[in-house]
PDB file of C-alpha atoms and ligand atoms in Angstrom:
ATOM      1  CA  MET C 892     -19.915   5.296   8.995  1.00  0.00           C
ATOM      2  CA  THR C 893     -17.188   4.838   6.464  1.00  0.00           C
ATOM      3  CA  THR C 894     -14.731   7.356   7.908  1.00  0.00           C
ATOM      4  CA  GLN C 895     -12.749   4.538   9.531  1.00  0.00           C
ATOM      5  CA  TYR C 896     -11.399   3.513   6.133  1.00  0.00           C
ATOM      6  CA  HIS C 897     -10.027   6.961   5.361  1.00  0.00           C
ATOM      7  CA  ASN C 898      -7.698   7.389   8.314  1.00  0.00           C
ATOM      8  CA  ARG C 899      -4.145   6.963   7.123  1.00  0.00           C
ATOM      9  CA  ASN C 900      -0.795   7.790   8.589  1.00  0.00           C
ATOM     10  CA  ILE C 901       0.793  10.715   6.786  1.00  0.00           C
ATOM     11  CA  SER C 902       4.582  11.026   6.980  1.00  0.00           C
ATOM     12  CA  SER C 903       6.287  14.415   7.092  1.00  0.00           C
ATOM     13  CA  ASN C 904       7.187  14.254   3.396  1.00  0.00           C
ATOM     14  CA  GLN C 905       3.634  13.441   2.354  1.00  0.00           C
ATOM     15  CA  CYS C 906       0.363  15.224   1.847  1.00  0.00           C
ATOM     16  CA  GLY C 907      -3.195  14.127   1.348  1.00  0.00           C
ATOM     17  CA  SER C 908      -6.792  15.173   1.341  1.00  0.00           C
ATOM     18  CA  ARG C 909     -10.332  13.944   1.032  1.00  0.00           C
ATOM     19  CA  LEU C 910     -13.010  14.801  -1.490  1.00  0.00           C
ATOM     20  CA  VAL C 911     -16.730  14.165  -1.235  1.00  0.00           C
ATOM     21  CA  GLN C 912     -19.296  13.970  -4.039  1.00  0.00           C
ATOM     22  CA  THR C 913     -23.022  13.393  -3.695  1.00  0.00           C
ATOM     23  CA  ILE C 914     -24.567  11.543  -6.623  1.00  0.00           C
ATOM     24  CA  ASP C 915     -28.247  11.363  -7.491  1.00  0.00           C
ATOM     25  CA  ALA C 916     -28.139   7.635  -8.293  1.00  0.00           C
ATOM     26  CA  PRO C 917     -28.478   4.466  -6.197  1.00  0.00           C
ATOM     27  CA  LEU C 918     -25.403   3.017  -4.517  1.00  0.00           C
ATOM     28  CA  SER C 919     -25.664  -0.307  -6.371  1.00  0.00           C
ATOM     29  CA  LEU C 920     -25.387   1.516  -9.693  1.00  0.00           C
ATOM     30  CA  VAL C 921     -22.497   3.764  -8.631  1.00  0.00           C
ATOM     31  CA  TRP C 922     -20.618   0.792  -7.154  1.00  0.00           C
ATOM     32  CA  SER C 923     -21.111  -1.253 -10.339  1.00  0.00           C
ATOM     33  CA  ILE C 924     -19.204   1.404 -12.311  1.00  0.00           C
ATOM     34  CA  LEU C 925     -16.610   2.267  -9.658  1.00  0.00           C
ATOM     35  CA  ARG C 926     -15.635  -1.324  -8.810  1.00  0.00           C
ATOM     36  CA  ARG C 927     -14.573  -2.113 -12.388  1.00  0.00           C
ATOM     37  CA  PHE C 928     -10.810  -1.786 -11.856  1.00  0.00           C
ATOM     38  CA  ASP C 929     -10.305  -3.045 -15.420  1.00  0.00           C
ATOM     39  CA  ASN C 930     -12.464  -0.277 -16.922  1.00  0.00           C
ATOM     40  CA  PRO C 931     -11.633   3.107 -15.331  1.00  0.00           C
ATOM     41  CA  GLN C 932     -12.190   4.859 -18.649  1.00  0.00           C
ATOM     42  CA  ALA C 933     -15.932   4.231 -18.153  1.00  0.00           C
ATOM     43  CA  TYR C 934     -15.901   7.500 -16.218  1.00  0.00           C
ATOM     44  CA  LYS C 935     -12.318   8.827 -15.875  1.00  0.00           C
ATOM     45  CA  GLN C 936     -11.983  11.278 -18.740  1.00  0.00           C
ATOM     46  CA  PHE C 937      -8.188  11.557 -18.633  1.00  0.00           C
ATOM     47  CA  ILE C 938      -7.673   7.850 -19.296  1.00  0.00           C
ATOM     48  CA  LYS C 939      -7.166   6.847 -22.911  1.00  0.00           C
ATOM     49  CA  SER C 940      -6.725   3.104 -22.390  1.00  0.00           C
ATOM     50  CA  CYS C 941      -6.285   0.486 -19.695  1.00  0.00           C
ATOM     51  CA  THR C 942      -4.495  -2.861 -19.968  1.00  0.00           C
ATOM     52  CA  MET C 943      -4.514  -5.503 -17.246  1.00  0.00           C
ATOM     53  CA  ARG C 944      -1.025  -6.650 -16.243  1.00  0.00           C
ATOM     54  CA  ALA C 945      -2.140  -9.071 -13.519  1.00  0.00           C
ATOM     55  CA  GLY C 946      -5.474 -10.454 -12.339  1.00  0.00           C
ATOM     56  CA  ASN C 947      -8.987  -9.986 -13.651  1.00  0.00           C
ATOM     57  CA  GLY C 948     -10.088  -7.002 -11.625  1.00  0.00           C
ATOM     58  CA  GLY C 949     -10.070  -8.570  -8.157  1.00  0.00           C
ATOM     59  CA  LYS C 950      -7.887  -7.663  -5.194  1.00  0.00           C
ATOM     60  CA  GLY C 951      -4.193  -7.717  -6.178  1.00  0.00           C
ATOM     61  CA  SER C 952      -4.898  -6.954  -9.854  1.00  0.00           C
ATOM     62  CA  VAL C 953      -2.497  -4.597 -11.632  1.00  0.00           C
ATOM     63  CA  ARG C 954      -3.463  -2.292 -14.507  1.00  0.00           C
ATOM     64  CA  GLU C 955      -1.487   0.003 -16.745  1.00  0.00           C
ATOM     65  CA  VAL C 956      -3.310   3.117 -17.822  1.00  0.00           C
ATOM     66  CA  ILE C 957      -2.357   5.472 -20.617  1.00  0.00           C
ATOM     67  CA  VAL C 958      -3.604   9.006 -20.106  1.00  0.00           C
ATOM     68  CA  VAL C 959      -4.654  11.514 -22.742  1.00  0.00           C
ATOM     69  CA  SER C 960      -2.041  13.896 -24.124  1.00  0.00           C
ATOM     70  CA  GLY C 961      -1.535  17.322 -22.599  1.00  0.00           C
ATOM     71  CA  LEU C 962      -0.950  16.024 -19.066  1.00  0.00           C
ATOM     72  CA  PRO C 963       2.440  15.964 -17.329  1.00  0.00           C
ATOM     73  CA  ALA C 964       2.477  12.147 -17.545  1.00  0.00           C
ATOM     74  CA  ALA C 965       1.685   9.412 -20.055  1.00  0.00           C
ATOM     75  CA  THR C 966       1.372   6.175 -18.085  1.00  0.00           C
ATOM     76  CA  SER C 967       0.596   4.851 -14.629  1.00  0.00           C
ATOM     77  CA  THR C 968       0.832   1.337 -13.174  1.00  0.00           C
ATOM     78  CA  GLU C 969      -1.775   0.818 -10.478  1.00  0.00           C
ATOM     79  CA  ARG C 970      -2.617  -1.990  -8.048  1.00  0.00           C
ATOM     80  CA  LEU C 971      -5.984  -2.839  -6.528  1.00  0.00           C
ATOM     81  CA  ASP C 972      -5.280  -3.278  -2.801  1.00  0.00           C
ATOM     82  CA  GLU C 973      -8.847  -3.716  -1.588  1.00  0.00           C
ATOM     83  CA  LEU C 974     -12.239  -4.319  -3.157  1.00  0.00           C
ATOM     84  CA  ASP C 975     -15.010  -4.972  -0.633  1.00  0.00           C
ATOM     85  CA  ASP C 976     -18.426  -5.534  -2.220  1.00  0.00           C
ATOM     86  CA  ASP C 977     -20.133  -5.579   1.192  1.00  0.00           C
ATOM     87  CA  SER C 978     -18.646  -2.410   2.704  1.00  0.00           C
ATOM     88  CA  HIS C 979     -18.206  -0.696  -0.691  1.00  0.00           C
ATOM     89  CA  VAL C 980     -14.560   0.114  -0.128  1.00  0.00           C
ATOM     90  CA  MET C 981     -11.935   0.286  -2.871  1.00  0.00           C
ATOM     91  CA  MET C 982      -8.241   0.981  -2.320  1.00  0.00           C
ATOM     92  CA  VAL C 983      -5.719   1.602  -5.096  1.00  0.00           C
ATOM     93  CA  SER C 984      -1.952   2.240  -5.045  1.00  0.00           C
ATOM     94  CA  PHE C 985       0.146   3.729  -7.824  1.00  0.00           C
ATOM     95  CA  ILE C 986       3.194   1.464  -8.163  1.00  0.00           C
ATOM     96  CA  GLY C 987       4.844   2.831 -11.310  1.00  0.00           C
ATOM     97  CA  GLY C 988       4.628   5.082 -14.331  1.00  0.00           C
ATOM     98  CA  ASP C 989       6.214   8.311 -15.508  1.00  0.00           C
ATOM     99  CA  HIS C 990       4.149  10.595 -13.254  1.00  0.00           C
ATOM    100  CA  ARG C 991       5.108  12.402 -10.050  1.00  0.00           C
ATOM    101  CA  LEU C 992       2.483  10.914  -7.745  1.00  0.00           C
ATOM    102  CA  VAL C 993       4.957   8.665  -5.906  1.00  0.00           C
ATOM    103  CA  ASN C 994       3.590   6.333  -3.206  1.00  0.00           C
ATOM    104  CA  TYR C 995       0.067   7.502  -4.009  1.00  0.00           C
ATOM    105  CA  ARG C 996      -2.557   5.436  -2.159  1.00  0.00           C
ATOM    106  CA  SER C 997      -6.258   6.140  -2.379  1.00  0.00           C
ATOM    107  CA  THR C 998      -9.349   4.928  -0.584  1.00  0.00           C
ATOM    108  CA  THR C 999     -12.832   5.319  -2.014  1.00  0.00           C
ATOM    109  CA  THR C1000     -15.986   4.496  -0.049  1.00  0.00           C
ATOM    110  CA  LEU C1001     -19.690   4.746  -0.814  1.00  0.00           C
ATOM    111  CA  HIS C1002     -22.693   5.121   1.372  1.00  0.00           C
ATOM    112  CA  GLU C1003     -26.334   5.608   0.529  1.00  0.00           C
ATOM    113  CA  ILE C1004     -28.608   8.371   1.751  1.00  0.00           C
ATOM    114  CA  GLU C1005     -32.341   8.802   1.215  1.00  0.00           C
ATOM    115  CA  GLY C1006     -33.350  11.233  -1.494  1.00  0.00           C
ATOM    116  CA  ILE C1007     -36.832  12.530  -2.341  1.00  0.00           C
ATOM    117  CA  SER C1008     -36.875  10.481  -5.527  1.00  0.00           C
ATOM    118  CA  GLY C1009     -34.970   7.377  -4.401  1.00  0.00           C
ATOM    119  CA  GLY C1010     -31.466   6.578  -3.249  1.00  0.00           C
ATOM    120  CA  LYS C1011     -28.560   8.972  -3.459  1.00  0.00           C
ATOM    121  CA  THR C1012     -24.929   7.997  -3.024  1.00  0.00           C
ATOM    122  CA  VAL C1013     -22.174   9.816  -1.174  1.00  0.00           C
ATOM    123  CA  VAL C1014     -18.712   9.066  -2.535  1.00  0.00           C
ATOM    124  CA  GLU C1015     -15.675   9.854  -0.404  1.00  0.00           C
ATOM    125  CA  GLU C1016     -12.201   9.625  -1.883  1.00  0.00           C
ATOM    126  CA  SER C1017      -9.078  10.218   0.198  1.00  0.00           C
ATOM    127  CA  TYR C1018      -5.411   9.799  -0.656  1.00  0.00           C
ATOM    128  CA  VAL C1019      -1.878  10.267   0.566  1.00  0.00           C
ATOM    129  CA  VAL C1020       1.113  10.906  -1.694  1.00  0.00           C
ATOM    130  CA  ASP C1021       4.774  11.871  -1.400  1.00  0.00           C
ATOM    131  CA  VAL C1022       5.646  15.524  -1.933  1.00  0.00           C
ATOM    132  CA  PRO C1023       8.489  15.440  -4.504  1.00  0.00           C
ATOM    133  CA  ALA C1024      11.702  17.255  -3.596  1.00  0.00           C
ATOM    134  CA  GLY C1025      11.445  20.868  -4.735  1.00  0.00           C
ATOM    135  CA  ASN C1026       7.637  20.835  -4.775  1.00  0.00           C
ATOM    136  CA  SER C1027       5.237  22.211  -2.205  1.00  0.00           C
ATOM    137  CA  GLU C1028       2.482  20.292  -0.470  1.00  0.00           C
ATOM    138  CA  GLU C1029      -0.008  22.762  -1.895  1.00  0.00           C
ATOM    139  CA  ASP C1030       1.052  22.180  -5.498  1.00  0.00           C
ATOM    140  CA  THR C1031       1.130  18.400  -5.110  1.00  0.00           C
ATOM    141  CA  CYS C1032      -2.270  18.161  -3.459  1.00  0.00           C
ATOM    142  CA  SER C1033      -4.021  20.739  -5.598  1.00  0.00           C
ATOM    143  CA  PHE C1034      -2.897  18.825  -8.703  1.00  0.00           C
ATOM    144  CA  ALA C1035      -4.280  15.531  -7.352  1.00  0.00           C
ATOM    145  CA  ASP C1036      -7.436  17.231  -6.034  1.00  0.00           C
ATOM    146  CA  THR C1037      -8.132  18.711  -9.466  1.00  0.00           C
ATOM    147  CA  ILE C1038      -7.961  15.324 -11.183  1.00  0.00           C
ATOM    148  CA  ILE C1039      -9.982  13.543  -8.494  1.00  0.00           C
ATOM    149  CA  GLY C1040     -12.585  16.319  -8.555  1.00  0.00           C
ATOM    150  CA  CYS C1041     -12.977  15.859 -12.312  1.00  0.00           C
ATOM    151  CA  ASN C1042     -13.220  12.079 -11.877  1.00  0.00           C
ATOM    152  CA  LEU C1043     -15.894  12.343  -9.186  1.00  0.00           C
ATOM    153  CA  ARG C1044     -18.003  14.831 -11.125  1.00  0.00           C
ATOM    154  CA  SER C1045     -17.687  12.618 -14.174  1.00  0.00           C
ATOM    155  CA  LEU C1046     -18.747   9.551 -12.132  1.00  0.00           C
ATOM    156  CA  ALA C1047     -21.789  11.556 -11.039  1.00  0.00           C
ATOM    157  CA  ARG C1048     -22.639  12.580 -14.591  1.00  0.00           C
ATOM    158  CA  VAL C1049     -22.325   9.054 -15.987  1.00  0.00           C
ATOM    159  CA  THR C1050     -24.308   7.302 -13.243  1.00  0.00           C
ATOM    160  CA  GLU C1051     -27.009   9.983 -12.957  1.00  0.00           C
ATOM    161  CA  GLN C1052     -27.556   9.633 -16.694  1.00  0.00           C
ATOM    162  CA  MET C1053     -27.834   5.830 -16.338  1.00  0.00           C
ATOM    163  CA  ALA C1054     -30.239   6.204 -13.397  1.00  0.00           C
ATOM    164  CA  LYS C1055     -32.609   8.336 -15.486  1.00  0.00           C
ATOM    165  CA  VAL C1056     -33.247   5.808 -18.240  1.00  0.00           C
TER     166      VAL C1056
HETATM  167  C1  LIG U2527      -7.051   8.593 -10.226  1.00  0.00           C
HETATM  168  C2  LIG U2527      -6.329   9.713  -9.626  1.00  0.00           C
HETATM  169  C3  LIG U2527      -5.294  10.443 -10.160  1.00  0.00           C
HETATM  170  C4  LIG U2527      -4.745  10.162 -11.449  1.00  0.00           C
HETATM  171  C5  LIG U2527      -3.745  10.804 -12.077  1.00  0.00           C
HETATM  172  C6  LIG U2527      -4.718  11.544  -9.320  1.00  0.00           C
HETATM  173  C7  LIG U2527      -3.177  10.496 -13.433  1.00  0.00           C
HETATM  174  O1  LIG U2527      -3.911   9.423 -14.019  1.00  0.00           O
HETATM  175  C8  LIG U2527      -3.315  11.711 -14.292  1.00  0.00           C
HETATM  176  C9  LIG U2527      -2.250  12.602 -14.462  1.00  0.00           C
HETATM  177  C10 LIG U2527      -0.992  12.440 -13.818  1.00  0.00           C
HETATM  178  O2  LIG U2527      -0.068  13.219 -13.973  1.00  0.00           O
HETATM  179  C11 LIG U2527      -0.835  11.280 -12.918  1.00  0.00           C
HETATM  180  O3  LIG U2527      -7.793   7.931  -9.485  1.00  0.00           O
HETATM  181  C12 LIG U2527      -1.680  10.082 -13.347  1.00  0.00           C
HETATM  182  O4  LIG U2527      -6.982   8.314 -11.414  1.00  0.00           O
HETATM  183  C13 LIG U2527      -4.635  11.976 -14.961  1.00  0.00           C
HETATM  184  C14 LIG U2527      -1.191   9.564 -14.691  1.00  0.00           C
HETATM  185  C15 LIG U2527      -1.495   8.978 -12.314  1.00  0.00           C
END
């Protein structure tokens, strides 16, 4: 199972959680969209643009994303720490930007399950992040959970649509 990749040490000033989304599309298709570190806007609705600052989308690449207006942040600088095409594991750290998700590190894994009409994919996304001074764990994690939940549902929508045609 892929749970081994999601176990992280959480310090006392940090919080984290894990979200799971089942997608009615084959793993190879879901991975082909997810693994594109240089193109997160393919499914992440809050991202307006993405510019590569280092690398071409492989491990160690750095991207700068600009998010849509109306959010409490405008930019984020993010590094690809792991991209394993065999185990279907992707790890990303936030290393800069004007947001409050300091020391945010996420792990996303895929595994395939049998569906009645072909392969389905289970996506698991976990993260840890610092709780800023003056904020509660609950507020910090529910903010991140809300965004990740939107991203995962959007990934499902996009890939299920592609799987149909
Ligand atoms: C991701 C996960 C998250 C992205 C958050 C949590 C973010 O892009 C948005 C608003 C913020 O305030 C922080 O995998 C930040 O994208 C939508 C700019 C980082």
